[in-house]
PDB file of C-alpha atoms in Angstrom:
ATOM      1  CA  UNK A   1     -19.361  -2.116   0.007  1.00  0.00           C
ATOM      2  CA  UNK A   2     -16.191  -0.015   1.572  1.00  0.00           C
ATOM      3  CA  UNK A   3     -15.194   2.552  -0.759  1.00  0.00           C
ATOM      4  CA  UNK A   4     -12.112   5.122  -0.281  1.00  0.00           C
ATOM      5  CA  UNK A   5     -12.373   8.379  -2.654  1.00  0.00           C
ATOM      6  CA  UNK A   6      -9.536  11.178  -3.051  1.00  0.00           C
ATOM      7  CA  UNK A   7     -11.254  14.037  -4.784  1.00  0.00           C
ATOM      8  CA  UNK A   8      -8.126  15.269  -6.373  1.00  0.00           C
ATOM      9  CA  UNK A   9      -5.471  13.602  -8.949  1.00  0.00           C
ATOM     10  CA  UNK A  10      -2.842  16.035  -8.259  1.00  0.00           C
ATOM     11  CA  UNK A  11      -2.426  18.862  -5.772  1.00  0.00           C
ATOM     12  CA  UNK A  12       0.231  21.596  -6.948  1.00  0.00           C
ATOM     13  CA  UNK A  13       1.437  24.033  -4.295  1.00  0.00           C
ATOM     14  CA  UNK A  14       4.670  25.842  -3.338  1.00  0.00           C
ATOM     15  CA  UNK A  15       7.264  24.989  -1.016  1.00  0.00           C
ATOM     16  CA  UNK A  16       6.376  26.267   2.284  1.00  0.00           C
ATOM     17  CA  UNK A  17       2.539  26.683   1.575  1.00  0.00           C
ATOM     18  CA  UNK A  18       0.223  24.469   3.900  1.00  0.00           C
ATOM     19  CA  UNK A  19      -1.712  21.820   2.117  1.00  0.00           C
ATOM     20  CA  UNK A  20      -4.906  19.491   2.161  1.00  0.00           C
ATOM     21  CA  UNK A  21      -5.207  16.029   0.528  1.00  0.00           C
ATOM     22  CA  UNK A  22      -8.599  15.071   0.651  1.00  0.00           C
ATOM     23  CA  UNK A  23     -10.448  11.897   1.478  1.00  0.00           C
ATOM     24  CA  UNK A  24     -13.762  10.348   2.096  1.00  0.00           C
ATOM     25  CA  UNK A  25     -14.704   6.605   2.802  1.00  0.00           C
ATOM     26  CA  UNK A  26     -18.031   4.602   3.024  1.00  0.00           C
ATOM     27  CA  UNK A  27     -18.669   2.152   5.360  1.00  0.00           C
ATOM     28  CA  UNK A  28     -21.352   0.763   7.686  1.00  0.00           C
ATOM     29  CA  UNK A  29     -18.934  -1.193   9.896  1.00  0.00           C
ATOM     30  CA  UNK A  30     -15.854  -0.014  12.129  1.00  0.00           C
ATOM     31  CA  UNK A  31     -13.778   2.763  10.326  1.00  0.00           C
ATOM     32  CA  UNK A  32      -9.915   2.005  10.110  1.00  0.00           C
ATOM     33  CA  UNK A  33      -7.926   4.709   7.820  1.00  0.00           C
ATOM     34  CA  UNK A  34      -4.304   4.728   6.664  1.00  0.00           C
ATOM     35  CA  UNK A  35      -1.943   7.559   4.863  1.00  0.00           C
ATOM     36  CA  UNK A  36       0.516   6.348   2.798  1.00  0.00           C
ATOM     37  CA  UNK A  37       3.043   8.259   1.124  1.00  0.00           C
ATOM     38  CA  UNK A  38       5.164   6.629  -1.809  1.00  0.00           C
ATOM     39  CA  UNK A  39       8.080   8.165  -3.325  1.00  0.00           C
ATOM     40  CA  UNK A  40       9.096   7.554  -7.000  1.00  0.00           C
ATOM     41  CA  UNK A  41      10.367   3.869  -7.889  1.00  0.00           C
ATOM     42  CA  UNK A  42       9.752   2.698  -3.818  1.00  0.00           C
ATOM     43  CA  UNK A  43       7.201   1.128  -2.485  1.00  0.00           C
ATOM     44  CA  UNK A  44       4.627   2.212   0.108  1.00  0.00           C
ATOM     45  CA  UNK A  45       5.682   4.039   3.591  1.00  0.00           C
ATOM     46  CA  UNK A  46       2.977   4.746   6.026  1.00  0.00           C
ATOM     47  CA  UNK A  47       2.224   7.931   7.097  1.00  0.00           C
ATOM     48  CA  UNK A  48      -0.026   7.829   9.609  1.00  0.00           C
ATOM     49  CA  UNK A  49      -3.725   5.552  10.903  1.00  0.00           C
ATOM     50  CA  UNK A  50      -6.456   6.085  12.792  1.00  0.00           C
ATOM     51  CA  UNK A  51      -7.634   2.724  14.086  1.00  0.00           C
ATOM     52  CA  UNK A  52      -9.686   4.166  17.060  1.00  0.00           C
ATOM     53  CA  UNK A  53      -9.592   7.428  20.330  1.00  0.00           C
ATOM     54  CA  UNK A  54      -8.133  10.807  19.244  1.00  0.00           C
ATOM     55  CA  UNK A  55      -9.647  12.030  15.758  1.00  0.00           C
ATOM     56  CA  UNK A  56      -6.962  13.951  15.823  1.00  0.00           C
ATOM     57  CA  UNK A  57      -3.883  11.885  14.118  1.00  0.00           C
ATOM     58  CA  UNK A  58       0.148  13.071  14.188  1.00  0.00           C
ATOM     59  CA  UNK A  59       2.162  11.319  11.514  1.00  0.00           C
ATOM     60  CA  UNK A  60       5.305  11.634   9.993  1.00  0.00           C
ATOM     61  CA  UNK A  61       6.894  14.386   8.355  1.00  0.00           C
ATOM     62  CA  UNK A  62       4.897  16.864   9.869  1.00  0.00           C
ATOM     63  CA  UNK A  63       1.530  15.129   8.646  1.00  0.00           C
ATOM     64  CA  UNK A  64      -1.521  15.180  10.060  1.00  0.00           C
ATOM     65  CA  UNK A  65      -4.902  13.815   9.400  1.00  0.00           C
ATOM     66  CA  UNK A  66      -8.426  14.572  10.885  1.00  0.00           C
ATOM     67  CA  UNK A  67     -10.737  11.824  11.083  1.00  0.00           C
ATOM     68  CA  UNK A  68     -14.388  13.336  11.045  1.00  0.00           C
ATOM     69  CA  UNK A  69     -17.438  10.893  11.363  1.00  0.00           C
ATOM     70  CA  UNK A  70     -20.127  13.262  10.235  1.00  0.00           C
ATOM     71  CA  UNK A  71     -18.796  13.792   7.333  1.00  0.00           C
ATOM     72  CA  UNK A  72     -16.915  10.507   6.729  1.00  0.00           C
ATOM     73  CA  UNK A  73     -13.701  12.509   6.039  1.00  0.00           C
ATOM     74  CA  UNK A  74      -9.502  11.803   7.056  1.00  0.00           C
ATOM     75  CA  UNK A  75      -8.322  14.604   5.347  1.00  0.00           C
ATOM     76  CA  UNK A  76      -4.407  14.689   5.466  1.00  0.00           C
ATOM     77  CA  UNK A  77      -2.857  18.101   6.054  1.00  0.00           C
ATOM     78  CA  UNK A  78       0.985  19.718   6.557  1.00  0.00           C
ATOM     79  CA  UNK A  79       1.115  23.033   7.659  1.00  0.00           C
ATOM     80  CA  UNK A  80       4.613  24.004   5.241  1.00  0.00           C
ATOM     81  CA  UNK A  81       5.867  21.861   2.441  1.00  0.00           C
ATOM     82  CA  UNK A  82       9.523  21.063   1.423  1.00  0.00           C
ATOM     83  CA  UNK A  83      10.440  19.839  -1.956  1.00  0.00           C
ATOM     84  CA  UNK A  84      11.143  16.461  -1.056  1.00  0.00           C
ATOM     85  CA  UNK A  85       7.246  16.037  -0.264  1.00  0.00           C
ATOM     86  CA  UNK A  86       6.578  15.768  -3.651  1.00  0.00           C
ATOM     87  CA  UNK A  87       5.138  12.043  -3.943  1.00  0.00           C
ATOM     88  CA  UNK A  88       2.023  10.002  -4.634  1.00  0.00           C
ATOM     89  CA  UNK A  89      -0.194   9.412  -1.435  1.00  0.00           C
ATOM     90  CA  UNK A  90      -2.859   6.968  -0.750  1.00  0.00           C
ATOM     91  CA  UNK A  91      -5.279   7.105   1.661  1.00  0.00           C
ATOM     92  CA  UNK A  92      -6.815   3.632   2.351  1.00  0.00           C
ATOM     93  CA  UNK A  93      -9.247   1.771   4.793  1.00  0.00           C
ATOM     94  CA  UNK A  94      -8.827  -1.513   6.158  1.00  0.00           C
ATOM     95  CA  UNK A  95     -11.623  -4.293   5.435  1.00  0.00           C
ATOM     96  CA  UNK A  96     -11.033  -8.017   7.197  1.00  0.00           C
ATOM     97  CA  UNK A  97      -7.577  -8.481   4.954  1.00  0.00           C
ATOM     98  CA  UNK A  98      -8.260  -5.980   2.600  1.00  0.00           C
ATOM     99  CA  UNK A  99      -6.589  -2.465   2.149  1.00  0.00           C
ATOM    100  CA  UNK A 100      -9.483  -0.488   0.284  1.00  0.00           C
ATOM    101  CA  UNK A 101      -7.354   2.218  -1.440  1.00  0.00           C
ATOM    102  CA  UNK A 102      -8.513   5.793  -2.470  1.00  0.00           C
ATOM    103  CA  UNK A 103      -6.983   6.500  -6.145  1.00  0.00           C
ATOM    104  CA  UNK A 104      -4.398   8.597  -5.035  1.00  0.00           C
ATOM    105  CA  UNK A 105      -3.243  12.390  -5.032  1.00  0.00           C
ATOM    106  CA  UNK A 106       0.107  13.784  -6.910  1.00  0.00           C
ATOM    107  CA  UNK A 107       1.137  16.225  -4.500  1.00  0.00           C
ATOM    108  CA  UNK A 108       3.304  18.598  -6.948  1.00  0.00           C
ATOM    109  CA  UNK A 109       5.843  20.950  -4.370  1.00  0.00           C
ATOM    110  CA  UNK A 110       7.161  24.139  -6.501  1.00  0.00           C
ATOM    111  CA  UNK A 111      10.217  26.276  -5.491  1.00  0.00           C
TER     112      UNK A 111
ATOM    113  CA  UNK B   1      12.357  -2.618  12.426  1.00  0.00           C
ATOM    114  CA  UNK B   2       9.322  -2.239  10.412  1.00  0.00           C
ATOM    115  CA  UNK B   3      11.189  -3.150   7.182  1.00  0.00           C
ATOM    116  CA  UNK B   4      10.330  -5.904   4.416  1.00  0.00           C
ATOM    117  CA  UNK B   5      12.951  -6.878   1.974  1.00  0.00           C
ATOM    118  CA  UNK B   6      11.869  -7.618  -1.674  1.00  0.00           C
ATOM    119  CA  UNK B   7      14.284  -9.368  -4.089  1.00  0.00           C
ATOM    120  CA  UNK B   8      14.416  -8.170  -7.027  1.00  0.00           C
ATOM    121  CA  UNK B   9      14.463  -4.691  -7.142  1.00  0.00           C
ATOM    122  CA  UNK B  10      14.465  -5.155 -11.081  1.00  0.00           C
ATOM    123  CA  UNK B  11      13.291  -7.871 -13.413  1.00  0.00           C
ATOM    124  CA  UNK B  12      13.034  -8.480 -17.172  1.00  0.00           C
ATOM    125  CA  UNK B  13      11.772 -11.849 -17.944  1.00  0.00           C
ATOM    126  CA  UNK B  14      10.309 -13.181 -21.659  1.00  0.00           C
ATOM    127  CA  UNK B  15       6.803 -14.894 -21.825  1.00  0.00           C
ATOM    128  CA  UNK B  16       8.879 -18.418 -21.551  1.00  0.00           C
ATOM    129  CA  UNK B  17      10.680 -17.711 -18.595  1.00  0.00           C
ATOM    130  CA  UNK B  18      10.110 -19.173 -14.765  1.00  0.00           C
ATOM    131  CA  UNK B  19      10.883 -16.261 -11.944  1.00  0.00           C
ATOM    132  CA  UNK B  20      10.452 -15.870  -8.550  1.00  0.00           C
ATOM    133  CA  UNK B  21       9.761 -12.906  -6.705  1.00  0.00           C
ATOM    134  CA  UNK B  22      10.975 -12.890  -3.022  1.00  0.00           C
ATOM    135  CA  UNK B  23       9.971 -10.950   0.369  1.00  0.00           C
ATOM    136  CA  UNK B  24      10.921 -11.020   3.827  1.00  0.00           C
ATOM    137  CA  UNK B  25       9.778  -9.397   7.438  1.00  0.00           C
ATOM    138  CA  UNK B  26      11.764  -9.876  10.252  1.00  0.00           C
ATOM    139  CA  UNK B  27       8.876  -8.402  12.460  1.00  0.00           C
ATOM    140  CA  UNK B  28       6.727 -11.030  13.909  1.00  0.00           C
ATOM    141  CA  UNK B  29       4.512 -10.313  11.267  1.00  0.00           C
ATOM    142  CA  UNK B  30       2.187 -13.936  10.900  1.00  0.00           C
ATOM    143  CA  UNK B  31       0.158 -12.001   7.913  1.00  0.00           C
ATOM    144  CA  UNK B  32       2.115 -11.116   4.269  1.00  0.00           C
ATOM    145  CA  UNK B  33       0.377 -10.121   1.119  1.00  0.00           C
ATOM    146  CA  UNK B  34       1.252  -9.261  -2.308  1.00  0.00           C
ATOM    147  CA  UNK B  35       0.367  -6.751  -4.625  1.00  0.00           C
ATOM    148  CA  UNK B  36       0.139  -5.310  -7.976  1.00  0.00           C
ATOM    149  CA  UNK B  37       0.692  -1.566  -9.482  1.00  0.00           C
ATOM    150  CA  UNK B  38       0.916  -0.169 -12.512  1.00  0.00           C
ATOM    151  CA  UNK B  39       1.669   3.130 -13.299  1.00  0.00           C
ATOM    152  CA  UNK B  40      -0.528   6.033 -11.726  1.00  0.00           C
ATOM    153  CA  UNK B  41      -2.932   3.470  -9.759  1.00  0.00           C
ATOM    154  CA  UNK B  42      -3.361   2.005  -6.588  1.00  0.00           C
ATOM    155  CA  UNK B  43      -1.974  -0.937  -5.508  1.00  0.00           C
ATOM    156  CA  UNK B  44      -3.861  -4.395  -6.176  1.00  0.00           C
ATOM    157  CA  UNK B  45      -4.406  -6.777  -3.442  1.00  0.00           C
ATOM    158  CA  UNK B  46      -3.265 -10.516  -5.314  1.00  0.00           C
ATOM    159  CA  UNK B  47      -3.099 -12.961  -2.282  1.00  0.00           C
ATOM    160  CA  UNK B  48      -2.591 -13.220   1.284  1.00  0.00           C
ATOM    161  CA  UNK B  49      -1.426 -15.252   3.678  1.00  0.00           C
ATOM    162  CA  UNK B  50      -2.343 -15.686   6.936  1.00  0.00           C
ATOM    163  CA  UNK B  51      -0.183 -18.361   9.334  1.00  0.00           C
ATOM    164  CA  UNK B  52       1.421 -19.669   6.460  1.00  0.00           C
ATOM    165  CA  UNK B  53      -2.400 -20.670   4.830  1.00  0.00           C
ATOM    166  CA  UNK B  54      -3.770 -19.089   2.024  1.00  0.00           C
ATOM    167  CA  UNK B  55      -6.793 -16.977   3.087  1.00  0.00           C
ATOM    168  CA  UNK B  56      -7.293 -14.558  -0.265  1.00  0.00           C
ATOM    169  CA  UNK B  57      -6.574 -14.997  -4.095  1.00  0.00           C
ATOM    170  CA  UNK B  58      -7.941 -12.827  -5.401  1.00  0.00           C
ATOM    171  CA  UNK B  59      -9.333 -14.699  -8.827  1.00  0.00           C
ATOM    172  CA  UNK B  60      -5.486 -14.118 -10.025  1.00  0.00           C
ATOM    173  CA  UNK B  61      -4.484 -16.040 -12.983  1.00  0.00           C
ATOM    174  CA  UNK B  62      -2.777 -19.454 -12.498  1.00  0.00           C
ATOM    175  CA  UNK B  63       0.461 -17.992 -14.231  1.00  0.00           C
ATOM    176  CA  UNK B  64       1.028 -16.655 -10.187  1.00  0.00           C
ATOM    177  CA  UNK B  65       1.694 -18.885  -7.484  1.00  0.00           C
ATOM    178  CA  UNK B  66       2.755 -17.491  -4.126  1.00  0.00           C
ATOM    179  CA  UNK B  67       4.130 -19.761  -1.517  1.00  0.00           C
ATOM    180  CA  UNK B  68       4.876 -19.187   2.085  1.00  0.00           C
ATOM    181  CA  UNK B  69       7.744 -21.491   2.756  1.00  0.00           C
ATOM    182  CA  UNK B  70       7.516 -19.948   6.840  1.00  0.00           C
ATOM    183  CA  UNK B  71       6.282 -17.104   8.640  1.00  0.00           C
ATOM    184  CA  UNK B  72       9.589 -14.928   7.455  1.00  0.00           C
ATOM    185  CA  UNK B  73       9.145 -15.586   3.796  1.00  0.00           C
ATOM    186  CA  UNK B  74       6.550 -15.162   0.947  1.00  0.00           C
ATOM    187  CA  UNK B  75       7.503 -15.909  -2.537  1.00  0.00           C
ATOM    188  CA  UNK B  76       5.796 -15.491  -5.980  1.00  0.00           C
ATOM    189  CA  UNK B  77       6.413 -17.988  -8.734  1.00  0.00           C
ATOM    190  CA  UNK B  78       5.868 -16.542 -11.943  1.00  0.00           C
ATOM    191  CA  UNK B  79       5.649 -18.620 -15.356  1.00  0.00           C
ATOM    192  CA  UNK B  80       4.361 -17.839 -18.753  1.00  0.00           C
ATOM    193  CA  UNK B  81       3.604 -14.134 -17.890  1.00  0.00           C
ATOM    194  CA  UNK B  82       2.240 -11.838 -20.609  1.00  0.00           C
ATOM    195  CA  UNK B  83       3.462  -8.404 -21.397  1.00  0.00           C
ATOM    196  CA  UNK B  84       0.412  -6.576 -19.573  1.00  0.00           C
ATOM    197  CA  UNK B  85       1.460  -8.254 -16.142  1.00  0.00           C
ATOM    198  CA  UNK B  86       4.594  -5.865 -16.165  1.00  0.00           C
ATOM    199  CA  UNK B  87       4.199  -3.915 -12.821  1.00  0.00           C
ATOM    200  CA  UNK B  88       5.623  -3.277  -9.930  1.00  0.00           C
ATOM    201  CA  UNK B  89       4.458  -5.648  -7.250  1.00  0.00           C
ATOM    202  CA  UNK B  90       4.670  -5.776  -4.167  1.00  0.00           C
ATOM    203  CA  UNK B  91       4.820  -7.283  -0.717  1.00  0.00           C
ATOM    204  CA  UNK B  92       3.676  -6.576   2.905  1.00  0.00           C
ATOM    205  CA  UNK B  93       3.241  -8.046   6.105  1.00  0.00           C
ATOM    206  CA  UNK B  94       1.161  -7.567   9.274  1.00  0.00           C
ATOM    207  CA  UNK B  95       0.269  -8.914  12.761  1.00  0.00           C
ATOM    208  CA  UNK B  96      -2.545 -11.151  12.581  1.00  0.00           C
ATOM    209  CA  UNK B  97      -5.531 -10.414  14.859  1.00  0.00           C
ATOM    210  CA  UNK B  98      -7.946 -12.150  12.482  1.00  0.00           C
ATOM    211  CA  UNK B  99      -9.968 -10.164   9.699  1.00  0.00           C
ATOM    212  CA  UNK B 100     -12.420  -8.373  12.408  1.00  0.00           C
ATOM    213  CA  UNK B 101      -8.946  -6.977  13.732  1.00  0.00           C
ATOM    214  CA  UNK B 102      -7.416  -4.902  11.548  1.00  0.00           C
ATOM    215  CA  UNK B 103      -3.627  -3.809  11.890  1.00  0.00           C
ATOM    216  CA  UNK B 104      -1.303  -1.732   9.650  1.00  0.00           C
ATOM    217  CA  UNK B 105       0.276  -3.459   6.822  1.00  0.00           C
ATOM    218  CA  UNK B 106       4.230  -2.209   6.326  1.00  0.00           C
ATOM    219  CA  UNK B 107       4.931  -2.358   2.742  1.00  0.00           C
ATOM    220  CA  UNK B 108       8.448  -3.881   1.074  1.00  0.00           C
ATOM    221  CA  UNK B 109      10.348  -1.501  -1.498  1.00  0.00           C
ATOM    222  CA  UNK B 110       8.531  -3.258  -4.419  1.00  0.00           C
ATOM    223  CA  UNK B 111       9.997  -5.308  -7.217  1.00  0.00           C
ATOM    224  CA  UNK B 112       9.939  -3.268 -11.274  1.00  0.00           C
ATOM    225  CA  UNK B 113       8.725  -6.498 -13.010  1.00  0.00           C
ATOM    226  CA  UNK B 114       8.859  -6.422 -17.077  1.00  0.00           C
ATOM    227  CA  UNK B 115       7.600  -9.005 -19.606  1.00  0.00           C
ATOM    228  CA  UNK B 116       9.043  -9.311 -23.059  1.00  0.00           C
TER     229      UNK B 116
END
C-alpha cells in the first residue's frame, strides 16, 4: 500500500534561515508527489509536483523539492524564510483518484 | 484560473437541519472531489466524481450525499449530522486522464462546517 511520511510535526526556524521539510513515500508503482502549502482558515494551495523528468522541482515562493529514488525522498526546501511562510504543508502522492497525504509539518518562522 | 469556489465559507447547522455545501471550477476540470479536515490532520478523501459518475465513496455515512448536477458543480447534501462531523471540508477538481493518469488536484478555499 502507498504510504506518504513527514518525519517532523513542526519545524521552527528564523526568518531568513534556509529550511528542510522532510518526506518519504512507499510505493511499488509510478511515483507522483505534490507540496501543498495551506495557510490558516484556507484551504489547500499547491506548491509544487513532480509527476515525471527533472528530479529537480521549482515551485512557488521560492520552494523547491528534490525527488530522490534511492532513497524514496521529495524533500521540500527554501533557501531564506519570510514570516508569512509560516503555514501547515502537506506533502502527498497521487494513487488512481487518491491523494495519499503525509501528516503534515508546522513550519513555525521567528523574527 | 486554477480557482474553485466553495459556498459557504462558514456554517453552523443543529443535528435536525438539511444543508448543502457548494463548489465550483471553471477550469475544464471533468474530475471534483470532496474532503474532510479536522484540526491538525490531513485532509480526508469522502467521494469523487469522475464525468459527472460517482467513482469513490469512501464508506462515508449516508448522512452525506454529494451530487454533481454538471461538470462545473459538485454539491454536498448534508442531513442529520452529528457534532463530531464539524470540519472543514473541502472541494477540488482535476482533469481526468483516468486513475492510471494522475494530474494535480487544485483545492477550493474550504467550507468551516459546525454541528450543534
Amino acid at each position: 500500500a502507498q504510504s506518504v511520511t513527514q518525519l517532523d510535526s513542526q519545524v521552527p526556524v528564523f526568518e531568513e534561515a534556509p529550511v528542510e521539510l522532510r518526506c518519504n513515500y512507499s510505493s511499488s508503482v509510478s511515483v507522483y508527489l505534490f507540496w501543498y502549502v495551506q495557510y490558516p482558515n484556507q484551504g489547500l494551495q499547491l506548491l509544487l509536483k513532480y509527476l515525471s523528468g527533472s528530479t529537480l522541482v521549482k515551485g512557488i515562493n521560492g520552494f523547491e523539492a528534490e525527488f530522490n529514488k534511492s532513497q524514496t525522498s521529495f524533500h521540500l526546501r527554501k533557501p531564506s524564510v519570510h514570516i508569512s511562510d509560516t503555514a501547515e504543508y502537506f506533502c502527498a502522492s497521487d494513487s488512481s483518484y487518491k491523494l495519499i497525504f503525509g501528516s503534515g509539518t508546522r513550519l513555525l518562522v521567528r523574527p | 484560473d486554477t480557482e474553485v469556489t466553495q459556498t459557504p465559507k462558514h456554517l453552523v447547522m443543529g443535528m435536525t437541519n438539511k444543508k448543502s455545501l457548494k463548489c465550483e471550477q471553471h477550469m475544464g476540470h471533468r474530475a471534483m472531489y470532496w474532503y474532510k479536515q479536522k484540526a491538525k490532520k490531513p485532509p480526508e478523501l469522502m467521494f469523487v466524481y469522475s464525468y459527472e459518475k460517482l467513482s469513490i465513496n469512501e464508506s462515508v455515512p449516508s448522512r452525506f450525499s454529494p451530487e454533481c448536477p454538471n461538470s462545473s458543480l459538485l454539491n454536498l447534501h448534508l442531513h442529520a449530522l452529528q457534532p463530531e462531523d464539524s470540519a472543514l471540508y473541502l472541494c477540488a477538481s482535476s482533469r481526468d486522464r483516468g486513475p492510471k493518469s494522475p494530474d494535480t488536484q487544485y483545492f477550493g478555499p474550504g467550507t468551516r462546517l459546525t454541528v450543534l
